[in-house]
Short mmCIF file of C-alpha atoms in Angstrom, two decimals:
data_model
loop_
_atom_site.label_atom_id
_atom_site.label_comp_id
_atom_site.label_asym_id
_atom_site.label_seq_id
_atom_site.Cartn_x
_atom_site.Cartn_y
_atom_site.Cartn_z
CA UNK A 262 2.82 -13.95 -22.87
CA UNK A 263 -0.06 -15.20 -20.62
CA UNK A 264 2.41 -17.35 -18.65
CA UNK A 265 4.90 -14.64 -18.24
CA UNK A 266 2.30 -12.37 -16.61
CA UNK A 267 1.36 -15.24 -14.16
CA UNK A 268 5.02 -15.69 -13.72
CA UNK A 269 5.87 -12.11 -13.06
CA UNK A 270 2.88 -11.69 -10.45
CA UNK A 271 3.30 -14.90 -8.83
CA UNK A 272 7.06 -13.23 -8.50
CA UNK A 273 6.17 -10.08 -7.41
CA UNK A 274 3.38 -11.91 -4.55
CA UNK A 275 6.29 -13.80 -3.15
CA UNK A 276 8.70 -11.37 -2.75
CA UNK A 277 6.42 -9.11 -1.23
CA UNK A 278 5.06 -11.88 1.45
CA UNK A 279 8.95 -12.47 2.60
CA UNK A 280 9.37 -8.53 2.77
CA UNK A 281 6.52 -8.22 4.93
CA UNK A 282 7.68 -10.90 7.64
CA UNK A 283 10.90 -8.63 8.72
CA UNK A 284 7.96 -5.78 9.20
CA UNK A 285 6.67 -4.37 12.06
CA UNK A 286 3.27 -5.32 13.22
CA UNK A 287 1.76 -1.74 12.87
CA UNK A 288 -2.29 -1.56 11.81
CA UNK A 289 -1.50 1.60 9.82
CA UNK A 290 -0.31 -0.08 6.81
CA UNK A 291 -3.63 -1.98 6.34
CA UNK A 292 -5.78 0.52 7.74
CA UNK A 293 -4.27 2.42 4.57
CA UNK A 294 -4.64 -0.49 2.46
CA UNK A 295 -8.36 -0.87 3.18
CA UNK A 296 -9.04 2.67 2.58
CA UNK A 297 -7.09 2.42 -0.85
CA UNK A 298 -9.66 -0.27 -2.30
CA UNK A 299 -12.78 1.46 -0.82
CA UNK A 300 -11.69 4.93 -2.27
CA UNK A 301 -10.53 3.28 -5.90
CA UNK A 302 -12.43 0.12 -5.88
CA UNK A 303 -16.38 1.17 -5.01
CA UNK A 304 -15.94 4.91 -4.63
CA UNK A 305 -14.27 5.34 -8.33
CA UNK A 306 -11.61 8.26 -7.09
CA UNK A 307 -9.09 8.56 -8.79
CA UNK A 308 -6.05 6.98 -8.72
CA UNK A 309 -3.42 9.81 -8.54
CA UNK A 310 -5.72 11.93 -6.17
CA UNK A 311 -5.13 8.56 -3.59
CA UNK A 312 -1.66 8.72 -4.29
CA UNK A 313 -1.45 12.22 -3.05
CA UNK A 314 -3.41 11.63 -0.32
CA UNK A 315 -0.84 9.07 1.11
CA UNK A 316 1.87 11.05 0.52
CA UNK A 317 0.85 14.07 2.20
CA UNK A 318 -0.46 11.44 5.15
CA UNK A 319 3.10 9.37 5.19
CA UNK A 320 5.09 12.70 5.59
CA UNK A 321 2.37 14.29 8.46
CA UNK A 322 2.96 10.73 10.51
CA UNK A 323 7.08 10.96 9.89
CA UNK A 324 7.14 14.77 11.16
CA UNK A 325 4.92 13.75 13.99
CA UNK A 326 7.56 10.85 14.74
CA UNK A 327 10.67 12.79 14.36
#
């Protein structure tokens, strides 16, 4: 089972590097990135509470864009 996790993540890592090349350049993304692993990583919040915060920040940034 071991090898199938490697397997599955190795998977998962390459799909999402050939995703990311059709992206846009923006800084958001890993501005938001950064935060995540400072808030979760070294400040222990939780990991729901994040979630929320993103989604209330990703739908103020659309209805500022629309």
């Amino acid at each position: 089972m071991k090898g199938m996790e490697i397997a599955v993540c190795a998977l998962i890592v390459s799909v999402v590097y050939d995703m990311q090349k059709g992206f846009q350049k923006k800084p958001f993304p890993y501005i938001v990135a950064g935060i995540t692993i400072v808030l979760t990583g070294f400040l222990n919040v939780s990991i729901p509470l994040v979630l929320l915060l993103w989604i209330l920040c990703g739908l103020l940034e659309r209805r500022k864009q629309c």
